[in-house]
CSV table of C-alpha atoms in Angstrom, one decimal:
chain,number,residue,atom,x,y,z
A,1,MET,CA,0.0,0.0,0.0
A,2,ALA,CA,2.8,2.4,0.9
A,3,ASN,CA,4.5,1.8,-2.5
A,4,ALA,CA,1.2,2.6,-4.2
A,5,VAL,CA,1.0,5.9,-2.3
A,6,VAL,CA,4.5,6.8,-3.3
A,7,ALA,CA,3.8,6.0,-6.9
A,8,GLY,CA,0.7,8.2,-6.8
A,9,TRP,CA,2.8,11.1,-5.3
A,10,GLN,CA,5.5,10.7,-7.9
A,11,GLY,CA,2.9,10.6,-10.7
A,12,HIS,CA,1.5,13.9,-9.6
A,13,ASP,CA,5.0,15.3,-9.3
A,14,TYR,CA,5.8,14.2,-12.9
A,15,GLN,CA,2.7,16.0,-14.2
A,16,ALA,CA,3.6,19.1,-12.2
A,17,ARG,CA,7.2,19.2,-13.6
A,18,LEU,CA,6.0,18.8,-17.1
A,19,PHE,CA,3.6,21.7,-16.5
A,20,TRP,CA,6.3,24.0,-15.1
A,21,TYR,CA,8.7,23.2,-18.0
A,22,TYR,CA,6.1,24.3,-20.5
A,23,ALA,CA,4.7,27.2,-18.4
A,24,SER,CA,8.2,28.7,-18.1
A,25,PHE,CA,8.2,29.5,-21.8
A,26,LEU,CA,5.4,32.0,-21.0
A,27,LYS,CA,8.3,34.1,-19.7
A,28,ASP,CA,10.7,33.4,-22.6
A,29,ARG,CA,11.1,36.4,-24.8
A,30,THR,CA,12.2,34.3,-27.7
A,31,ARG,CA,9.1,32.0,-27.6
A,32,SER,CA,6.3,34.5,-27.9
A,33,ASP,CA,4.3,31.8,-29.8
A,34,VAL,CA,3.7,30.0,-26.4
A,35,ILE,CA,0.5,31.8,-25.4
A,36,GLU,CA,-1.2,29.6,-22.8
A,37,VAL,CA,-0.4,26.6,-20.6
A,38,SER,CA,-2.8,24.7,-18.3
A,39,TYR,CA,-2.5,22.2,-15.5
A,40,GLU,CA,-5.4,19.7,-15.3
A,41,ALA,CA,-7.4,21.6,-17.9
A,42,ASP,CA,-11.2,21.5,-18.1
A,43,ALA,CA,-11.1,19.4,-21.3
A,44,PRO,CA,-10.6,17.2,-23.2
A,45,LYS,CA,-10.7,14.3,-20.7
A,46,SER,CA,-7.7,12.0,-20.5
A,47,PHE,CA,-5.6,14.6,-22.5
A,48,ASP,CA,-5.9,17.3,-19.9
A,49,ASP,CA,-3.0,16.7,-17.6
A,50,VAL,CA,-1.0,19.5,-19.3
A,51,VAL,CA,-2.1,21.7,-22.2
A,52,ALA,CA,0.1,24.1,-24.2
A,53,LYS,CA,-1.3,26.4,-26.9
A,54,TYR,CA,0.6,28.3,-29.6
A,55,HIS,CA,-0.1,31.4,-31.7
A,56,PRO,CA,1.0,31.4,-34.4
A,57,PRO,CA,0.8,27.6,-34.5
A,58,ARG,CA,4.3,26.2,-34.3
A,59,PRO,CA,5.9,23.9,-37.0
A,60,GLY,CA,5.7,20.2,-36.6
A,61,TYR,CA,7.5,17.4,-38.3
A,62,GLY,CA,4.7,17.0,-40.8
A,63,SER,CA,3.1,19.5,-43.2
A,64,GLU,CA,0.6,20.8,-40.6
A,65,ARG,CA,1.4,23.3,-37.9
A,66,ILE,CA,0.5,22.7,-34.3
A,67,ALA,CA,-1.9,25.0,-32.5
A,68,ALA,CA,-2.1,23.1,-29.2
A,69,GLU,CA,-0.6,20.1,-27.4
A,70,TYR,CA,-2.7,18.0,-25.0
A,71,PHE,CA,-0.8,15.6,-22.7
A,72,GLN,CA,-1.9,12.4,-21.1
A,73,ILE,CA,0.7,11.3,-18.5
A,74,LYS,CA,1.2,7.6,-17.5
A,75,TYR,CA,3.9,7.4,-14.9
A,76,HIS,CA,5.3,4.3,-13.2
A,77,VAL,CA,8.0,4.2,-10.5
A,78,VAL,CA,9.9,1.3,-12.2
A,79,SER,CA,10.8,1.1,-15.8
A,80,GLY,CA,9.8,-2.5,-16.5
A,81,GLY,CA,6.4,-1.7,-17.9
A,82,ARG,CA,5.7,-2.8,-21.5
A,83,PHE,CA,2.7,-2.1,-23.8
A,84,GLY,CA,1.5,-2.7,-27.3
A,85,TYR,CA,-1.3,-1.9,-29.8
A,86,GLU,CA,-3.9,-3.9,-27.9
A,87,ASP,CA,-3.4,-1.9,-24.7
A,88,LEU,CA,-4.6,1.2,-26.5
A,89,VAL,CA,-8.1,-0.2,-26.5
A,90,ASP,CA,-8.0,-1.4,-22.9
A,91,PRO,CA,-9.4,1.1,-20.3
A,92,GLU,CA,-7.2,-0.4,-17.6
A,93,PHE,CA,-4.1,0.8,-19.5
A,94,ILE,CA,-4.9,4.4,-18.5
A,95,ASN,CA,-6.5,3.4,-15.1
A,96,ALA,CA,-10.0,4.0,-16.4
A,97,GLN,CA,-13.2,2.1,-15.8
A,98,SER,CA,-15.0,2.3,-19.1
A,99,LYS,CA,-13.2,4.2,-21.9
A,100,SER,CA,-9.9,3.4,-23.5
A,101,LEU,CA,-7.1,5.8,-24.6
A,102,LEU,CA,-8.2,5.6,-28.2
A,103,GLN,CA,-11.8,6.3,-27.2
A,104,ARG,CA,-10.7,9.3,-25.3
A,105,LEU,CA,-8.6,10.4,-28.3
A,106,LYS,CA,-11.7,10.2,-30.5
A,107,GLU,CA,-13.7,12.4,-28.1
A,108,ALA,CA,-10.8,14.8,-27.7
A,109,LYS,CA,-10.5,15.4,-31.4
A,110,ASN,CA,-14.1,16.5,-31.5
A,111,ILE,CA,-13.6,19.3,-29.0
A,112,ALA,CA,-10.0,20.4,-29.2
A,113,VAL,CA,-8.8,23.3,-31.3
A,114,PRO,CA,-8.0,22.4,-34.9
A,115,ASN,CA,-4.4,21.2,-35.7
A,116,SER,CA,-3.8,19.9,-32.2
A,117,SER,CA,-1.4,17.1,-31.0
A,118,PHE,CA,-2.5,14.5,-28.4
A,119,ILE,CA,0.5,13.1,-26.6
A,120,LEU,CA,0.8,10.0,-24.4
A,121,VAL,CA,3.8,10.5,-22.1
A,122,THR,CA,4.7,7.3,-20.4
A,123,THR,CA,7.7,5.9,-18.6
A,124,ASP,CA,6.7,2.5,-20.0
A,125,THR,CA,8.3,1.1,-23.2
A,126,ILE,CA,6.6,-0.3,-26.3
A,127,ARG,CA,6.8,-4.1,-26.2
A,128,ASP,CA,9.5,-5.7,-28.4
A,129,SER,CA,8.2,-7.0,-31.7
A,130,ASP,CA,4.8,-5.5,-31.1
A,131,PRO,CA,3.2,-4.0,-34.3
A,132,LEU,CA,2.9,-0.6,-32.5
A,133,GLY,CA,6.7,-0.3,-32.5
A,134,LYS,CA,6.8,-0.8,-36.2
A,135,ILE,CA,4.6,2.2,-36.9
A,136,HIS,CA,5.9,4.5,-34.0
A,137,GLN,CA,8.1,7.1,-35.7
A,138,ASN,CA,11.4,8.4,-34.3
A,139,THR,CA,10.8,11.9,-35.7
A,140,ASP,CA,8.1,13.0,-33.3
A,141,GLY,CA,6.5,10.0,-31.7
A,142,SER,CA,3.6,10.0,-34.2
A,143,LEU,CA,2.3,6.9,-35.9
A,144,ASP,CA,3.3,6.2,-39.5
A,145,LEU,CA,-0.1,5.9,-41.1
A,146,GLY,CA,1.4,4.7,-44.4
A,147,LYS,CA,2.9,1.7,-42.7
A,148,LEU,CA,-0.3,1.1,-40.8
A,149,ALA,CA,-2.1,0.9,-44.1
A,150,ALA,CA,0.1,-1.9,-45.3
A,151,GLY,CA,-1.6,-5.3,-45.8
A,152,LYS,CA,-4.9,-5.6,-47.6
A,153,THR,CA,-6.6,-8.2,-45.4
A,154,PRO,CA,-7.6,-8.3,-41.7
A,155,ARG,CA,-5.3,-11.3,-41.4
A,156,SER,CA,-2.2,-9.3,-42.2
A,157,GLU,CA,-0.1,-7.9,-39.3
A,158,MET,CA,-1.3,-4.3,-39.8
A,159,GLY,CA,-4.7,-5.5,-40.9
A,160,LYS,CA,-5.2,-7.0,-37.4
A,161,VAL,CA,-4.2,-3.6,-35.8
A,162,ARG,CA,-6.6,-1.6,-38.0
A,163,LYS,CA,-9.5,-4.0,-37.5
A,164,LEU,CA,-9.1,-4.0,-33.7
A,165,TRP,CA,-8.9,-0.3,-33.5
A,166,ARG,CA,-11.6,0.4,-36.1
A,167,ASP,CA,-14.1,-2.0,-34.5
A,168,HIS,CA,-13.3,-0.7,-31.0
A,169,LEU,CA,-14.0,2.9,-32.1
A,170,GLU,CA,-17.1,1.8,-34.1
A,171,LEU,CA,-15.8,3.2,-37.4
A,172,SER,CA,-16.9,2.2,-40.8
A,173,ASN,CA,-13.6,2.4,-42.7
A,174,ASP,CA,-9.9,2.9,-42.3
A,175,GLU,CA,-10.0,6.5,-43.5
A,176,GLU,CA,-12.0,7.5,-40.4
A,177,LEU,CA,-9.4,5.7,-38.3
A,178,TYR,CA,-6.5,7.5,-39.9
A,179,GLU,CA,-8.2,10.8,-39.3
A,180,ILE,CA,-8.5,10.1,-35.6
A,181,LEU,CA,-4.8,9.0,-35.4
A,182,LYS,CA,-3.5,12.2,-37.0
A,183,GLY,CA,-1.8,14.2,-34.4
A,184,PHE,CA,-1.5,11.3,-31.9
A,185,ARG,CA,2.0,10.9,-30.5
A,186,ILE,CA,3.6,8.5,-28.0
A,187,GLU,CA,6.6,9.5,-25.9
A,188,ALA,CA,7.9,6.2,-24.6
A,189,PRO,CA,10.0,5.7,-22.6
A,190,ALA,CA,9.8,9.3,-21.3
A,191,LEU,CA,12.3,11.1,-19.2
A,192,SER,CA,12.9,10.2,-15.6
A,193,LEU,CA,11.3,12.2,-12.7
A,194,GLU,CA,14.7,13.7,-11.8
A,195,ARG,CA,15.6,14.5,-15.4
A,196,LEU,CA,12.3,16.5,-15.6
A,197,ARG,CA,13.3,18.4,-12.4
A,198,ALA,CA,16.8,19.2,-13.9
A,199,ASN,CA,15.2,20.3,-17.2
A,200,ALA,CA,12.7,22.6,-15.4
A,201,ASN,CA,15.4,24.1,-13.2
A,202,MET,CA,17.6,24.8,-16.2
A,203,GLN,CA,14.8,26.5,-18.0
A,204,PHE,CA,13.9,28.5,-14.9
A,205,LYS,CA,17.5,29.9,-15.0
A,206,PHE,CA,17.1,30.8,-18.7
A,207,VAL,CA,13.9,32.8,-18.2
A,208,GLY,CA,14.6,34.5,-14.8
A,209,MET,CA,12.8,32.2,-12.4
A,210,MET,CA,14.2,30.8,-9.2
A,211,PRO,CA,15.4,27.2,-9.6
A,212,CYS,CA,14.9,24.7,-6.8
A,213,GLU,CA,18.1,22.6,-6.8
A,214,THR,CA,19.3,22.1,-3.3
A,215,ASN,CA,16.1,21.1,-1.5
A,216,THR,CA,15.1,17.5,-1.1
A,217,ASP,CA,11.6,18.5,-2.1
A,218,PHE,CA,10.8,20.5,-5.3
A,219,ARG,CA,8.7,23.4,-4.2
A,220,TYR,CA,7.0,23.7,-7.6
A,221,ASP,CA,5.4,20.3,-7.3
A,222,GLY,CA,3.2,21.3,-4.4
A,223,LEU,CA,2.8,24.9,-5.6
A,224,ILE,CA,0.8,24.1,-8.8
A,225,ARG,CA,-1.5,21.8,-6.9
A,226,ALA,CA,-2.1,24.6,-4.3
A,227,LEU,CA,-2.8,27.0,-7.2
A,228,LYS,CA,-5.2,24.5,-8.8
A,229,GLY,CA,-7.1,24.4,-5.5
A,230,GLN,CA,-7.5,28.2,-5.7
A,231,GLY,CA,-8.9,27.9,-9.2
A,232,LYS,CA,-5.6,29.0,-10.8
A,233,TYR,CA,-4.5,26.4,-13.4
A,234,GLN,CA,-4.7,28.1,-16.8
A,235,PHE,CA,-2.2,30.9,-17.5
A,236,ASN,CA,-1.5,33.3,-20.4
A,237,ARG,CA,1.7,35.3,-20.4
A,238,ALA,CA,0.3,38.2,-18.3
A,239,GLN,CA,-1.3,35.8,-15.8
A,240,PHE,CA,1.8,33.8,-15.4
A,241,GLU,CA,4.0,36.9,-14.9
A,242,GLU,CA,1.5,38.1,-12.2
A,243,MET,CA,1.5,34.7,-10.5
A,244,CYS,CA,5.4,34.5,-10.5
A,245,LEU,CA,5.5,38.0,-8.8
A,246,ALA,CA,2.9,37.0,-6.2
A,247,GLU,CA,4.7,33.8,-5.4
A,248,ARG,CA,8.2,35.3,-5.4
A,249,LEU,CA,9.4,33.0,-8.1
A,250,LEU,CA,11.5,35.5,-10.0
A,251,GLN,CA,15.3,36.1,-9.8
A,252,SER,CA,16.5,39.5,-8.7
A,253,TYR,CA,19.4,39.8,-11.1
A,254,PRO,CA,19.0,40.8,-14.8
A,255,LEU,CA,18.7,38.1,-17.5
A,256,GLU,CA,21.7,37.4,-19.7
A,257,GLU,CA,21.2,38.3,-23.4
A,258,TYR,CA,21.6,35.4,-25.8
A,259,SER,CA,19.8,33.7,-28.7
A,260,ALA,CA,18.9,30.0,-28.4
A,261,VAL,CA,19.8,27.7,-31.3
A,262,ALA,CA,18.9,24.1,-31.5
A,263,LEU,CA,20.5,21.4,-33.7
A,264,ARG,CA,19.0,17.9,-33.3
A,265,SER,CA,19.5,14.5,-34.7
A,266,TYR,CA,18.4,12.6,-31.5
A,267,ARG,CA,15.0,12.8,-29.8
A,268,ASP,CA,14.6,14.5,-26.5
A,269,GLY,CA,10.9,13.7,-25.9
A,270,PRO,CA,8.3,16.4,-25.8
A,271,PHE,CA,10.7,19.1,-24.9
A,272,GLU,CA,12.8,19.3,-28.1
A,273,THR,CA,10.6,21.7,-30.0
A,274,LEU,CA,10.8,24.4,-27.3
A,275,ASP,CA,14.6,24.7,-27.0
A,276,ALA,CA,14.7,27.5,-29.6
A,277,SER,CA,12.4,29.5,-31.9
A,278,PRO,CA,11.4,27.7,-35.1
A,279,GLU,CA,13.8,29.8,-37.3
A,280,ASN,CA,16.7,29.0,-35.0
A,281,SER,CA,16.0,25.2,-34.9
A,282,LEU,CA,17.1,22.4,-37.2
A,283,SER,CA,15.8,18.9,-36.8
A,284,LEU,CA,17.6,16.2,-38.7
A,285,LEU,CA,15.5,13.3,-37.4
A,286,GLN,CA,14.0,12.6,-40.8
A,287,TYR,CA,17.5,11.9,-42.1
A,288,PHE,CA,18.3,9.1,-39.6
A,289,GLU,CA,17.1,5.7,-38.6
A,290,GLY,CA,18.8,5.2,-35.2
A,291,ARG,CA,22.4,6.3,-35.4
A,292,PHE,CA,22.7,5.8,-39.1
A,293,PRO,CA,21.4,7.8,-42.1
A,294,ALA,CA,18.0,6.6,-43.4
A,295,SER,CA,17.7,4.8,-46.7
A,296,GLY,CA,18.7,7.1,-49.5
A,297,MET,CA,20.5,9.6,-47.2
A,298,GLU,CA,24.3,10.1,-47.2
A,299,TRP,CA,26.4,11.9,-44.7
A,300,VAL,CA,28.2,14.1,-47.1
A,301,ASP,CA,25.7,14.6,-49.9
A,302,SER,CA,22.4,14.7,-47.9
A,303,ILE,CA,23.1,15.9,-44.4
A,304,GLN,CA,26.3,18.0,-44.4
A,305,PRO,CA,24.9,20.7,-46.8
A,306,VAL,CA,21.7,21.1,-44.6
A,307,VAL,CA,23.8,21.5,-41.5
A,308,THR,CA,26.3,23.9,-43.0
A,309,ASP,CA,23.6,26.0,-44.7
A,310,PHE,CA,21.6,26.3,-41.4
A,311,LEU,CA,24.7,27.3,-39.4
A,312,GLU,CA,25.8,29.8,-42.0
A,313,LYS,CA,22.4,31.5,-41.6
A,314,ILE,CA,22.9,31.5,-37.8
A,315,ARG,CA,26.4,32.9,-38.2
A,316,GLN,CA,25.2,35.7,-40.4
A,317,SER,CA,22.1,36.6,-38.3
A,318,GLN,CA,23.9,36.4,-34.9
A,319,ARG,CA,27.2,38.0,-35.9
A,320,GLY,CA,28.7,39.8,-32.9
A,321,LYS,CA,26.2,38.2,-30.5
A,322,ARG,CA,26.1,35.3,-28.1
A,323,ILE,CA,24.2,32.1,-28.8
A,324,ARG,CA,23.2,29.2,-26.5
A,325,LEU,CA,23.5,26.0,-28.5
A,326,PHE,CA,21.3,23.0,-27.8
A,327,LEU,CA,23.1,20.1,-29.4
A,328,ASP,CA,21.3,16.8,-29.2
A,329,ALA,CA,23.2,15.4,-32.1
A,330,HIS,CA,25.7,12.9,-33.4
A,331,THR,CA,29.4,13.3,-32.7
A,332,SER,CA,30.1,14.4,-36.3
A,333,ILE,CA,27.3,17.0,-36.3
A,334,ALA,CA,28.8,18.5,-33.1
A,335,MET,CA,32.2,18.7,-34.7
A,336,LEU,CA,30.8,20.2,-37.9
A,337,ALA,CA,28.9,22.8,-35.8
A,338,GLY,CA,32.3,23.8,-34.2
A,339,LYS,CA,33.8,24.0,-37.7
A,340,CYS,CA,31.0,26.3,-38.9
A,341,LEU,CA,31.0,28.4,-35.7
A,342,GLY,CA,34.7,28.6,-35.2
A,343,ALA,CA,36.9,31.4,-33.8
A,344,LYS,CA,36.6,33.4,-37.0
A,345,SER,CA,32.7,33.4,-37.0
A,346,ASN,CA,32.5,36.3,-34.7
A,347,VAL,CA,29.8,34.5,-32.7
A,348,ALA,CA,30.2,33.7,-29.0
A,349,VAL,CA,28.9,30.2,-28.3
A,350,GLU,CA,27.9,28.4,-25.1
A,351,LEU,CA,26.7,24.9,-25.1
A,352,VAL,CA,23.8,23.2,-23.2
A,353,GLN,CA,25.4,20.0,-22.0
A,354,LYS,CA,22.7,17.5,-21.2
A,355,GLY,CA,23.6,14.6,-18.9
A,356,LYS,CA,21.7,11.6,-17.7
A,357,VAL,CA,20.4,13.6,-14.8
A,358,SER,CA,21.8,17.2,-14.7
A,359,THR,CA,22.0,19.8,-17.4
A,360,SER,CA,24.7,22.4,-17.5
A,361,VAL,CA,25.6,25.4,-19.7
A,362,TRP,CA,29.3,25.4,-20.7
A,363,ASN,CA,31.5,27.8,-22.4
A,364,ALA,CA,35.3,28.1,-22.9
A,365,ASN,CA,35.6,30.8,-20.3
A,366,ASP,CA,33.2,29.5,-17.6
A,367,GLY,CA,36.1,29.3,-15.0
A,368,GLY,CA,35.5,25.6,-14.4
A,369,GLU,CA,38.1,23.1,-13.2
A,370,ILE,CA,40.6,22.0,-15.8
A,371,ARG,CA,42.3,18.7,-15.6
A,372,PRO,CA,45.4,17.5,-17.6
A,373,THR,CA,45.0,15.4,-20.8
A,374,THR,CA,47.4,12.6,-21.5
A,375,VAL,CA,48.7,12.2,-25.1
A,376,ASN,CA,50.2,9.1,-26.5
A,377,THR,CA,51.6,8.7,-30.1
A,378,GLU,CA,51.4,5.3,-31.7
A,379,ALA,CA,53.3,4.6,-34.9
A,380,LEU,CA,51.7,2.3,-37.5
A,381,SER,CA,53.5,2.7,-40.8
A,382,GLU,CA,55.2,5.2,-43.1
A,383,GLY,CA,51.9,6.7,-44.1
A,384,VAL,CA,51.6,10.5,-44.0
A,385,SER,CA,48.0,10.8,-42.7
A,386,VAL,CA,47.2,11.0,-39.0
A,387,ALA,CA,44.4,9.7,-36.8
A,388,ILE,CA,43.2,11.6,-33.8
A,389,VAL,CA,41.5,9.4,-31.3
A,390,LEU,CA,39.7,10.9,-28.3
A,391,SER,CA,39.0,8.4,-25.4
A,392,ILE,CA,37.1,10.8,-23.1
A,393,THR,CA,34.0,8.9,-22.1
A,394,ARG,CA,35.2,5.4,-23.1
A,395,ASN,CA,38.3,3.8,-24.6
A,396,ALA,CA,38.0,4.4,-28.3
A,397,LEU,CA,41.5,3.3,-29.2
A,398,VAL,CA,41.0,-0.4,-29.8
A,399,ASP,CA,38.0,0.0,-32.1
A,400,ALA,CA,39.6,2.9,-33.9
A,401,ARG,CA,42.9,1.0,-34.4
A,402,ASP,CA,41.0,-2.0,-35.8
A,403,TYR,CA,39.2,0.2,-38.3
A,404,ILE,CA,42.4,2.1,-39.3
A,405,THR,CA,44.4,-1.1,-39.8
A,406,ALA,CA,41.6,-2.6,-42.0
A,407,ASN,CA,40.6,0.5,-44.0
A,408,LEU,CA,43.2,3.3,-43.8
A,409,PRO,CA,46.6,2.2,-44.9
A,410,ASP,CA,47.8,5.8,-45.4
A,411,VAL,CA,47.5,6.5,-41.7
A,412,GLY,CA,51.0,6.4,-40.2
A,413,ARG,CA,50.4,7.7,-36.7
A,414,ILE,CA,47.6,7.7,-34.1
A,415,LEU,CA,47.5,10.6,-31.6
A,416,HIS,CA,45.6,9.3,-28.6
A,417,PHE,CA,44.1,11.6,-26.0
A,418,VAL,CA,42.9,10.4,-22.6
A,419,PRO,CA,42.0,12.4,-19.4
A,420,GLU,CA,44.8,12.0,-16.9
A,421,ASN,CA,42.3,10.6,-14.4
A,422,GLY,CA,40.9,8.1,-16.9
A,423,PHE,CA,38.0,8.1,-19.2
A,424,GLY,CA,34.4,8.1,-18.1
A,425,PHE,CA,31.1,10.0,-18.4
A,426,GLN,CA,32.2,12.4,-15.6
A,427,SER,CA,35.7,12.9,-16.9
A,428,ILE,CA,35.0,16.4,-18.3
A,429,THR,CA,34.3,18.9,-15.5
A,430,SER,CA,33.3,22.1,-17.4
A,431,GLY,CA,33.3,24.1,-20.6
A,432,ALA,CA,36.8,25.4,-19.8
A,433,HIS,CA,38.0,21.8,-19.4
A,434,ALA,CA,36.3,20.7,-22.7
A,435,SER,CA,38.0,23.7,-24.5
A,436,ASP,CA,41.3,22.8,-22.9
A,437,VAL,CA,41.1,19.3,-24.3
A,438,ALA,CA,40.5,20.7,-27.8
A,439,GLU,CA,43.4,23.1,-27.4
A,440,THR,CA,45.6,20.1,-26.4
A,441,VAL,CA,44.6,18.3,-29.5
A,442,ALA,CA,45.5,21.4,-31.6
A,443,ARG,CA,48.8,21.9,-29.9
A,444,THR,CA,49.8,18.3,-30.2
A,445,PHE,CA,48.8,18.3,-33.9
A,446,GLY,CA,51.0,21.3,-34.5
A,447,GLU,CA,53.9,19.7,-32.7
A,448,ALA,CA,53.5,16.5,-34.7
A,449,ARG,CA,54.7,18.3,-37.9
A,450,VAL,CA,52.1,16.6,-40.1
A,451,SER,CA,52.9,16.6,-43.8
A,452,PHE,CA,51.1,19.1,-46.1
A,453,GLY,CA,48.2,17.4,-47.9
A,454,ALA,CA,47.8,14.7,-45.3
A,455,THR,CA,44.3,13.7,-44.3
A,456,ILE,CA,43.3,13.9,-40.6
A,457,HIS,CA,40.9,11.2,-39.4
A,458,ILE,CA,39.1,12.0,-36.2
A,459,PHE,CA,37.6,9.3,-34.0
A,460,SER,CA,35.9,10.6,-30.8
A,461,ALA,CA,34.2,9.2,-27.8
A,462,ALA,CA,33.6,12.4,-26.0
A,463,PRO,CA,30.9,14.8,-24.8
A,464,ASN,CA,29.6,17.0,-27.5
A,465,ALA,CA,31.1,20.1,-25.9
A,466,VAL,CA,34.5,18.5,-26.5
A,467,ASN,CA,33.5,17.6,-30.0
A,468,PHE,CA,32.3,21.1,-30.7
A,469,PHE,CA,35.6,22.7,-29.5
A,470,VAL,CA,37.6,20.1,-31.5
A,471,GLY,CA,35.6,21.0,-34.6
A,472,GLN,CA,36.6,24.7,-34.0
A,473,GLN,CA,40.3,23.6,-34.2
A,474,THR,CA,40.0,21.8,-37.5
A,475,ASP,CA,40.4,25.1,-39.4
A,476,TYR,CA,44.2,24.6,-38.9
A,477,MET,CA,44.4,20.9,-39.7
A,478,GLY,CA,43.6,20.8,-43.4
A,479,THR,CA,41.4,18.1,-44.8
A,480,CYS,CA,39.6,16.2,-41.9
A,481,ILE,CA,37.2,13.2,-42.0
A,482,PHE,CA,34.9,12.6,-39.0
A,483,TYR,CA,33.8,9.1,-37.9
A,484,GLU,CA,30.7,7.7,-36.2
A,485,TYR,CA,30.7,4.6,-34.1
A,486,ASP,CA,27.9,2.0,-34.0
A,487,PHE,CA,27.4,2.2,-30.2
A,488,ASN,CA,24.1,0.2,-30.3
A,489,ARG,CA,25.7,-2.5,-32.5
A,490,GLN,CA,23.0,-1.8,-34.9
A,491,VAL,CA,25.0,-2.7,-38.1
A,492,HIS,CA,28.6,-3.6,-37.6
A,493,ALA,CA,29.8,-2.4,-34.1
A,494,SER,CA,32.6,-0.4,-35.8
A,495,TYR,CA,33.3,3.0,-37.2
A,496,THR,CA,32.0,4.6,-40.4
A,497,PRO,CA,33.2,7.8,-42.1
A,498,SER,CA,30.7,10.7,-42.0
A,499,PHE,CA,31.6,14.3,-42.9
A,500,ARG,CA,34.7,15.6,-44.8
A,501,VAL,CA,35.7,19.2,-44.1
């Protein structure tokens, strides 16, 4: 019984933290499109836990723009929960007595504002091999209706899904089903409770609200429930400002001036579209399947021009200013971003470094602790080209050496960089430390007297802040090729070349 009570408390806290994260954008001067955020709104039922509205409607990953997002939150204390397509027609899945999630979705679409999204946020995971996982899209959590339409008969895999859902909703044809499923998204598995707290605290700092980082309890969890009890649960920008003043939630010191820029090739759940304004955001999710380019996409021909064009526009528009870069992206994209926003770009860059729990803002001059980096040179042959291997979060040398030996006969030397205290996910302490690693790489490269015309191959297992700063140093290295590693053992558990700069 006690465990059930704790789970209930944590479920309410999860809902509160999602609310505060979205509501904080009502104070973000760069996100004037966020016009209203509600906690336990009046309607639509089951998608009323948190509601965010936008004007003008914000871009989505499809052709339609999104005017509102309605959230249904399903939180569990442990992460072992699994679900599939059949659970979406089971009322018990959402702790209901009579109506299922899909029935609630059908009702919600009849009363919500046009062009809305309806989002199931759950800490559970889609069951392995379930048909639901085969139509759940990496881009935004939506369902691929094209794949759902595959198979002509009710006996086919997707035919069984369509029939179950269609009959359950009392629909006469598949087109009616597709219309209901448009805008439906599933965020699974969603972020942890503590990661939500960290994200909310970081956003509070960005918009001038008081974070709550040192207390065991998170004041904001109880505050929104108390406000709800007073009938205060729906806020526009003016109402939210008034509430923050009344509750003394605002910082006393002035806000720092910066422009937020977001570059993404990995998903970050329901938060990713809020990091920066639409014109300052680039999503590459449609170019990838997992860690690898999608079918028909190439690193150099398809992805590199899109990234460089976007960052050139940012460089031109933000010249002489400071940008805060949200970089949820592949190693190679982080290095390419550093290349495009190098020392000569006349743009000051700080990076939002997201960890498993905490999130930090790093820059080269943040005054953080700097620890030494060890450099070892390994001779392979008489080849003139050089490989740079960064073993910062893990030991990349063995896999990199295997790849080099098998595929790069022109590489004569490996320059291997390791933190003096050993590699690991906590081995980089600050932006200043990350920048110092990159400067060590540049200094070692200069001292190595690399032959003119040699190609530099860069293999990195490092935080993206390090990758970004290393990318800034490539201006002085000549031709460089970046590499990506198959961390998930999705294809070959080795390296593959990506960008050439």
